[in-house]
């Protein structure tokens, strides 16, 4: 007897999702809580675990399908289910010989799933829209289109290579999907024959080298090749995450009167402090950038200017002042811009912020975050300097009332005590909600941030 596994309840107001990756194949033996597939909703991407152990007999969905909560996903034969009844006699009419093992009583079959999976994640809030720029670039090989395979024998249906994709975790599957890599073609080097991120990246590099010698320079965009009447075009369906970002950015831009102040700050002393300390952090496996200092400066300034750490309740004509300081960090990933939240940033030291920043960035790149990691922010920082650029007009991430974009620092000549000296200048762009934050308040807040960055010793003494 087979049991039908259905899509469980995924969270409040979530009625459907898109199938990103199917992680099992027909004939696979799976365990309880083993991930069956990965689903993307307009709130987050999440795996769907199995409620019971058994053998996969039929898969009822395909990658790319949009499925509703409660829809069947696959059929599973419980591992210890009784075998189908057979004739008790052979063709001669005599009973077949019985082995001693067959006389043992069969273990009772586990109860079939009675409804949605109770252990499935239940996100309860929208994924915060990713602001317009990024914290850091992902440490993976760039690829925006499916990677052409290296010259190799095409695997057949009977080839054991078809099962290699099963020897990879969800994060590796996601990386392969984003790079357009067929895991069946990747040579595993990990423990027990598992495919690692290095294996996928090595495959991409090899394929790109072959493609560079076989095709003209350029990047083929993703999507299905079609024609718009003027020539060839490629059409790609927007992901759920990208659709959510688009809706929230449109809502922000069309409902919030936004104004941007531009300013510069001399961070020469801050850079000297960073250079003196980076070796100590490198010994801990951490790269010390200017971001931890910036996060500390902003979180300390928000305590002194609570209007910038507030939100607007327009329906009740109220201003809601937050007694906590949670900083959203915009991180660029292959899936889009993600904004994980650093909680109680004002209470953390520079060292603690550095560790937490590394954790959040890695979590965003691997897609291992939960919805809870993406909500509750009171202010967002977006780092344009990691890819180059000076000023911009970032869009506010509702319900926050401000966002700060940091440009790339550059050396400029400045007069100091009558002498022309080279100084390291950091450009800042602060966008704020003009409904409750006036221009003077915004300038005072930005001056506070600049004061902390220009005299970084204050950060060490900040409460």
Coordinates of C-alpha atoms in Angstrom, one line a residue:
X1 CA 0.0 0.0 0.0
X2 CA 1.3 3.5 -0.9
X3 CA 0.7 6.7 1.0
X4 CA 0.4 10.0 -0.8
X5 CA 2.5 12.9 0.5
X6 CA 1.0 16.3 0.1
X7 CA 2.3 19.9 0.3
X8 CA 2.0 21.0 3.9
X9 CA 0.9 24.3 5.3
X10 CA 3.7 26.7 4.6
X11 CA 2.7 29.7 6.6
X12 CA 0.1 32.4 7.1
X13 CA -1.5 33.6 3.9
X14 CA 0.7 31.2 1.8
X15 CA -1.6 29.2 -0.5
X16 CA 0.9 27.9 -3.1
X17 CA 4.6 27.6 -4.1
X18 CA 6.8 26.9 -7.0
X19 CA 8.8 23.6 -7.1
X20 CA 12.5 24.6 -7.4
X21 CA 14.3 21.2 -6.9
X22 CA 13.1 17.6 -6.6
X23 CA 15.6 16.0 -4.3
X24 CA 14.5 12.3 -4.6
X25 CA 13.9 9.9 -7.5
X26 CA 11.6 7.0 -8.0
X27 CA 13.0 3.9 -6.2
X28 CA 14.9 6.0 -3.5
X29 CA 14.6 4.8 0.1
X30 CA 14.1 7.9 2.3
X31 CA 14.0 8.5 6.0
X32 CA 11.7 10.5 8.2
X33 CA 12.3 14.3 7.9
X34 CA 14.5 13.8 4.8
X35 CA 14.0 16.6 2.4
X36 CA 11.8 15.6 -0.6
X37 CA 11.8 18.9 -2.6
X38 CA 12.5 22.6 -2.3
X39 CA 9.6 25.1 -2.7
X40 CA 9.8 28.8 -3.3
X41 CA 6.9 31.0 -2.1
X42 CA 6.6 34.8 -2.1
X43 CA 8.0 34.8 1.4
X44 CA 10.9 32.4 1.4
X45 CA 12.5 29.3 -0.1
X46 CA 12.1 26.2 2.1
X47 CA 12.6 22.4 1.9
X48 CA 9.6 20.0 2.3
X49 CA 10.5 17.1 4.6
X50 CA 9.0 13.6 4.5
X51 CA 6.6 12.7 7.4
X52 CA 7.6 9.0 7.2
X53 CA 10.2 6.6 5.9
X54 CA 9.6 4.6 2.8
X55 CA 10.3 4.0 -0.8
X56 CA 9.4 6.5 -3.5
X57 CA 7.1 4.8 -6.0
X58 CA 5.8 7.8 -8.0
X59 CA 6.6 11.5 -8.3
X60 CA 3.6 13.6 -9.1
X61 CA 5.1 17.1 -9.7
X62 CA 7.9 18.5 -11.9
X63 CA 10.4 21.3 -11.3
X64 CA 8.8 24.6 -12.2
X65 CA 5.3 23.5 -11.3
X66 CA 3.1 25.8 -9.2
X67 CA 1.4 23.7 -6.6
X68 CA -1.2 24.6 -3.9
X69 CA -1.2 23.6 -0.3
X70 CA -2.6 20.1 0.1
X71 CA -1.7 19.1 -3.5
X72 CA -0.1 15.6 -3.9
X73 CA 3.7 15.6 -4.3
X74 CA 4.6 11.9 -4.5
X75 CA 3.6 8.4 -3.5
X76 CA 5.5 6.6 -0.8
X77 CA 5.5 2.9 0.1
X78 CA 6.2 2.7 3.8
X79 CA 9.5 0.8 4.5
X80 CA 7.9 -1.9 6.7
X81 CA 4.5 -2.1 4.9
X82 CA 3.3 -5.7 4.3
X83 CA 4.2 -7.1 1.0
X84 CA 1.3 -7.6 -1.6
X85 CA -0.6 -10.9 -1.1
X86 CA 0.6 -13.7 -3.3
X87 CA -0.8 -17.2 -4.1
X88 CA -0.1 -19.5 -1.2
X89 CA 0.5 -22.4 -3.5
X90 CA 2.8 -22.9 -6.5
X91 CA 1.7 -24.4 -9.8
X92 CA 1.9 -27.9 -8.4
X93 CA -0.6 -27.1 -5.7
X94 CA 1.8 -27.5 -2.7
X95 CA 2.7 -24.7 -0.4
X96 CA 6.1 -23.0 -1.0
X97 CA 8.8 -23.6 1.6
X98 CA 8.8 -21.2 4.5
X99 CA 12.0 -19.7 5.9
X100 CA 12.4 -19.2 9.7
X101 CA 12.6 -15.5 9.1
X102 CA 9.2 -15.4 7.5
X103 CA 7.7 -16.8 10.6
X104 CA 8.7 -13.7 12.6
X105 CA 5.8 -11.3 13.2
X106 CA 5.9 -8.3 11.0
X107 CA 6.5 -4.9 12.6
X108 CA 3.4 -2.7 12.6
X109 CA 3.3 -0.2 9.7
X110 CA 3.6 3.5 10.8
X111 CA 0.4 5.4 10.5
X112 CA -0.1 7.3 7.3
X113 CA 0.2 11.0 7.3
X114 CA -3.2 12.4 8.3
X115 CA -2.8 15.8 6.9
X116 CA -0.2 18.6 6.4
X117 CA 3.3 18.0 7.8
X118 CA 3.5 19.3 11.3
X119 CA 7.2 19.7 11.1
X120 CA 7.3 21.9 8.0
X121 CA 8.5 25.4 8.4
X122 CA 5.8 28.0 8.9
X123 CA 7.0 31.5 7.9
X124 CA 4.7 34.2 9.1
X125 CA 6.0 37.4 7.5
X126 CA 6.9 38.8 4.1
X127 CA 10.5 38.5 3.0
X128 CA 11.7 42.1 3.4
X129 CA 12.2 43.7 0.0
X130 CA 15.9 43.8 -0.8
X131 CA 17.1 47.4 -1.2
X132 CA 18.8 48.5 -4.3
X133 CA 22.4 47.7 -3.6
X134 CA 24.5 45.0 -2.0
X135 CA 26.7 44.2 1.0
X136 CA 29.1 41.9 -0.8
X137 CA 29.5 39.8 -3.9
X138 CA 29.0 36.1 -3.6
X139 CA 32.2 34.1 -3.7
X140 CA 31.1 31.9 -6.6
X141 CA 32.0 31.9 -10.3
X142 CA 29.7 34.2 -12.2
X143 CA 27.3 32.6 -14.5
X144 CA 23.9 34.0 -15.7
X145 CA 23.0 31.3 -18.1
X146 CA 23.1 27.5 -18.1
X147 CA 26.7 26.4 -18.5
X148 CA 27.4 24.4 -21.6
X149 CA 28.6 20.9 -20.6
X150 CA 32.1 19.9 -21.4
X151 CA 32.6 17.3 -24.1
X152 CA 31.5 14.0 -22.5
X153 CA 29.4 11.0 -23.2
X154 CA 25.7 11.8 -22.8
X155 CA 24.4 9.8 -19.9
X156 CA 21.7 7.3 -20.8
X157 CA 18.6 6.4 -18.9
X158 CA 20.4 3.3 -17.6
X159 CA 23.5 5.2 -16.6
X160 CA 24.4 5.2 -12.9
X161 CA 25.5 8.8 -13.3
X162 CA 21.8 9.8 -13.1
X163 CA 21.9 9.1 -9.4
X164 CA 24.9 11.4 -8.7
X165 CA 22.6 14.4 -8.1
X166 CA 21.3 12.7 -5.0
X167 CA 24.7 12.9 -3.4
X168 CA 24.5 16.6 -2.7
X169 CA 22.9 18.7 0.0
X170 CA 20.2 21.4 -0.5
X171 CA 22.7 24.2 -0.6
X172 CA 24.8 22.5 -3.3
X173 CA 21.7 21.8 -5.3
X174 CA 20.7 25.4 -5.0
X175 CA 24.1 26.6 -6.1
X176 CA 24.0 24.2 -9.1
X177 CA 20.6 25.3 -10.1
X178 CA 21.6 29.0 -10.0
X179 CA 24.7 28.3 -12.1
X180 CA 22.7 26.1 -14.5
X181 CA 24.8 23.0 -13.8
X182 CA 23.5 19.4 -14.2
X183 CA 24.8 17.7 -11.1
X184 CA 24.9 14.4 -13.0
X185 CA 27.9 15.7 -14.9
X186 CA 29.9 16.9 -11.9
X187 CA 32.7 14.7 -10.6
X188 CA 32.3 14.4 -6.8
X189 CA 35.3 14.7 -4.5
X190 CA 33.6 15.0 -1.1
X191 CA 33.3 12.4 1.6
X192 CA 31.3 9.3 0.6
X193 CA 31.1 10.5 -3.0
X194 CA 29.2 13.7 -2.2
X195 CA 29.4 16.7 -4.4
X196 CA 30.9 19.9 -2.9
X197 CA 30.7 23.6 -3.8
X198 CA 34.3 23.4 -5.1
X199 CA 33.2 20.5 -7.4
X200 CA 30.5 22.6 -8.9
X201 CA 32.7 25.7 -9.3
X202 CA 35.5 23.6 -10.9
X203 CA 32.9 22.2 -13.4
X204 CA 31.8 25.8 -14.2
X205 CA 35.4 27.0 -14.7
X206 CA 36.1 24.0 -17.0
X207 CA 32.9 24.5 -19.0
X208 CA 33.5 28.3 -19.3
X209 CA 37.0 27.6 -20.7
X210 CA 35.7 25.3 -23.3
X211 CA 32.9 27.6 -24.2
X212 CA 35.3 30.5 -24.6
X213 CA 37.2 28.7 -27.3
X214 CA 34.1 27.4 -29.0
X215 CA 31.8 30.4 -29.0
X216 CA 32.2 34.2 -29.6
X217 CA 32.6 36.5 -26.6
X218 CA 29.4 37.5 -24.7
X219 CA 27.0 36.2 -22.2
X220 CA 23.8 34.4 -23.2
X221 CA 20.9 35.6 -20.9
X222 CA 18.7 33.0 -19.3
X223 CA 15.2 32.2 -20.5
X224 CA 13.4 30.5 -23.4
X225 CA 14.3 31.6 -26.9
X226 CA 11.4 33.4 -28.6
X227 CA 10.8 36.2 -31.0
X228 CA 9.1 39.6 -30.4
X229 CA 8.6 40.3 -34.2
X230 CA 11.8 42.4 -34.3
X231 CA 14.3 39.6 -33.5
X232 CA 15.2 37.0 -31.1
X233 CA 14.4 37.5 -27.4
X234 CA 14.7 35.3 -24.3
X235 CA 11.8 35.2 -21.8
X236 CA 12.4 34.1 -18.2
X237 CA 9.6 33.8 -15.5
X238 CA 10.2 36.0 -12.5
X239 CA 10.9 34.0 -9.3
X240 CA 8.5 34.3 -6.4
X241 CA 11.2 36.3 -4.5
X242 CA 11.7 38.7 -7.4
X243 CA 8.0 39.2 -7.7
X244 CA 7.8 40.0 -3.9
X245 CA 10.7 42.5 -4.2
X246 CA 9.0 44.2 -7.2
X247 CA 5.7 44.5 -5.4
X248 CA 7.3 45.9 -2.2
X249 CA 9.6 48.3 -4.0
X250 CA 6.6 49.6 -6.0
X251 CA 4.6 50.0 -2.8
X252 CA 7.4 51.8 -1.1
X253 CA 8.1 54.2 -4.0
X254 CA 4.4 55.0 -4.6
X255 CA 3.2 55.4 -1.0
X256 CA 6.2 57.0 0.8
X257 CA 7.4 60.5 0.0
X258 CA 11.2 59.9 0.0
X259 CA 14.0 62.4 0.1
X260 CA 17.8 61.7 0.0
X261 CA 20.6 63.6 1.7
X262 CA 24.1 63.1 0.3
X263 CA 27.2 63.7 2.4
X264 CA 30.9 62.7 2.9
X265 CA 32.9 61.7 5.9
X266 CA 36.7 61.5 6.4
X267 CA 37.4 58.0 7.5
X268 CA 41.2 58.1 7.4
X269 CA 41.5 57.5 11.2
X270 CA 39.0 54.6 10.9
X271 CA 41.0 53.0 8.1
X272 CA 44.2 53.3 10.2
X273 CA 42.4 51.5 13.1
X274 CA 41.1 48.8 10.7
X275 CA 44.5 48.2 9.2
X276 CA 46.0 47.8 12.7
X277 CA 43.3 45.3 13.7
X278 CA 42.7 43.2 10.6
X279 CA 45.5 40.7 11.3
X280 CA 44.0 39.8 14.6
X281 CA 40.6 39.1 12.9
X282 CA 42.3 37.2 10.1
X283 CA 43.7 34.9 12.7
X284 CA 40.1 34.1 13.6
X285 CA 39.2 33.5 10.0
X286 CA 37.4 36.8 9.6
X287 CA 37.9 39.7 7.2
X288 CA 37.6 43.0 9.0
X289 CA 36.0 45.6 6.7
X290 CA 34.6 49.0 7.5
X291 CA 31.0 47.6 7.7
X292 CA 31.2 46.6 11.4
X293 CA 32.3 50.1 12.3
X294 CA 29.5 51.6 10.2
X295 CA 26.9 49.3 11.8
X296 CA 28.1 50.3 15.2
X297 CA 28.0 54.0 14.3
X298 CA 24.5 53.8 12.9
X299 CA 23.0 51.8 15.7
X300 CA 24.5 54.1 18.3
X301 CA 23.2 57.1 16.4
X302 CA 19.7 55.6 16.2
X303 CA 19.6 55.6 20.0
X304 CA 20.2 59.3 19.9
X305 CA 17.7 60.0 17.1
X306 CA 14.7 57.7 17.8
X307 CA 12.6 59.3 15.0
X308 CA 14.8 57.6 12.4
X309 CA 14.3 54.3 14.2
X310 CA 10.5 54.6 14.1
X311 CA 7.7 53.5 11.8
X312 CA 4.5 55.1 10.6
X313 CA 1.0 53.8 11.4
X314 CA -0.9 55.9 8.9
X315 CA -4.3 54.2 9.5
X316 CA -4.3 55.3 13.2
X317 CA -2.2 58.5 12.6
X318 CA 0.5 57.3 14.9
X319 CA 4.3 57.2 15.1
X320 CA 5.7 54.0 16.5
X321 CA 9.1 54.4 18.2
X322 CA 11.1 51.2 18.5
X323 CA 12.9 50.5 21.7
X324 CA 15.2 48.0 19.9
X325 CA 17.7 48.6 17.1
X326 CA 17.7 45.9 14.5
X327 CA 19.9 46.6 11.4
X328 CA 19.1 45.0 8.1
X329 CA 22.1 44.3 5.9
X330 CA 21.5 44.1 2.2
X331 CA 23.4 41.1 0.7
X332 CA 23.6 40.3 -3.0
X333 CA 22.9 36.6 -3.8
X334 CA 22.3 34.6 -6.9
X335 CA 18.6 34.5 -6.0
X336 CA 18.4 38.3 -5.5
X337 CA 19.0 40.8 -2.8
X338 CA 18.4 39.4 0.7
X339 CA 18.2 41.5 3.8
X340 CA 19.1 39.5 6.9
X341 CA 18.6 41.3 10.2
X342 CA 21.2 41.9 12.9
X343 CA 19.3 42.1 16.1
X344 CA 20.1 44.5 19.0
X345 CA 23.1 45.8 17.0
X346 CA 23.5 48.7 19.4
X347 CA 24.4 46.3 22.2
X348 CA 27.1 44.5 20.3
X349 CA 30.8 45.2 20.3
X350 CA 32.8 45.6 17.0
X351 CA 34.1 42.1 17.4
X352 CA 30.6 40.7 18.0
X353 CA 29.2 42.6 15.0
X354 CA 32.1 41.3 12.8
X355 CA 31.2 37.7 13.7
X356 CA 27.5 38.2 13.3
X357 CA 28.0 39.9 9.9
X358 CA 30.0 37.0 8.6
X359 CA 27.3 34.6 9.8
X360 CA 24.5 36.5 8.2
X361 CA 26.4 37.0 4.9
X362 CA 27.2 33.3 4.6
X363 CA 23.6 32.4 5.6
X364 CA 22.2 34.6 2.8
X365 CA 24.6 33.2 0.2
X366 CA 23.7 29.6 1.1
X367 CA 20.0 30.3 1.3
X368 CA 19.9 28.7 4.8
X369 CA 18.0 31.5 6.4
X370 CA 14.5 31.3 8.0
X371 CA 11.8 33.9 7.5
X372 CA 12.5 35.0 11.1
X373 CA 16.0 36.0 10.1
X374 CA 14.6 38.5 7.5
X375 CA 12.0 40.4 9.5
X376 CA 12.0 42.9 12.4
X377 CA 14.5 45.4 10.9
X378 CA 14.3 49.0 12.0
X379 CA 16.9 50.5 9.7
X380 CA 18.7 49.1 6.6
X381 CA 22.3 49.6 5.3
X382 CA 23.2 49.0 1.7
X383 CA 26.8 48.8 0.6
X384 CA 27.4 50.0 -2.9
X385 CA 31.1 50.3 -2.4
X386 CA 31.6 46.6 -2.5
X387 CA 31.0 46.7 -6.3
X388 CA 31.9 50.3 -7.0
X389 CA 29.9 53.5 -7.1
X390 CA 29.6 56.7 -5.1
X391 CA 26.1 58.0 -4.5
X392 CA 22.6 56.7 -5.1
X393 CA 19.0 57.1 -4.0
X394 CA 18.1 53.8 -2.2
X395 CA 14.4 53.0 -1.7
X396 CA 13.1 52.6 1.8
X397 CA 12.4 49.1 3.1
X398 CA 8.9 49.5 4.7
X399 CA 7.9 49.7 7.5
X400 CA 11.3 51.3 8.2
X401 CA 11.6 55.1 7.7
X402 CA 15.2 55.3 6.5
X403 CA 18.0 53.5 4.6
X404 CA 21.7 54.4 4.3
X405 CA 23.7 53.6 1.2
X406 CA 27.5 53.6 1.5
X407 CA 29.6 54.3 -1.6
X408 CA 33.2 53.3 -2.3
X409 CA 35.7 55.2 -0.2
X410 CA 38.4 57.1 -2.3
X411 CA 41.3 59.3 -1.6
X412 CA 40.7 63.0 -2.1
X413 CA 42.9 66.1 -1.4
X414 CA 41.6 68.1 1.6
X415 CA 42.9 71.1 3.5
X416 CA 43.8 70.1 7.1
X417 CA 45.2 73.0 9.2
X418 CA 46.1 74.9 6.1
X419 CA 47.9 72.0 4.5
X420 CA 46.7 70.0 1.5
X421 CA 46.6 66.3 2.5
X422 CA 45.3 63.1 0.9
X423 CA 42.3 61.8 3.0
X424 CA 40.1 58.8 2.6
X425 CA 36.6 59.9 2.0
X426 CA 33.5 57.7 2.4
X427 CA 30.3 58.9 0.5
X428 CA 26.9 58.4 2.2
X429 CA 23.4 58.6 0.9
X430 CA 20.5 58.7 3.4
X431 CA 16.9 58.2 2.1
X432 CA 14.2 59.0 4.6
X433 CA 10.4 59.0 4.9
X434 CA 9.5 62.7 4.7
X435 CA 6.2 62.1 6.4
X436 CA 7.8 62.0 9.8
X437 CA 11.5 62.7 9.3
X438 CA 12.2 66.3 8.4
X439 CA 15.3 67.4 6.5
X440 CA 16.9 68.9 9.6
X441 CA 16.4 65.7 11.6
X442 CA 17.9 63.6 8.8
X443 CA 20.9 65.9 8.6
X444 CA 21.4 65.8 12.4
X445 CA 21.3 62.0 12.4
X446 CA 23.7 61.8 9.5
X447 CA 26.1 64.2 11.3
X448 CA 25.9 61.9 14.3
X449 CA 26.9 58.9 12.2
X450 CA 29.8 61.0 10.6
X451 CA 31.0 62.0 14.0
X452 CA 31.4 58.4 15.1
X453 CA 33.1 57.4 11.8
X454 CA 35.5 60.3 11.8
X455 CA 36.5 59.7 15.5
X456 CA 36.3 55.9 15.7
X457 CA 37.6 55.9 19.3
X458 CA 34.1 57.0 20.2
X459 CA 32.7 53.7 19.0
X460 CA 34.7 51.8 21.5
X461 CA 33.2 53.9 24.3
X462 CA 29.6 53.9 22.9
X463 CA 27.1 52.2 25.2

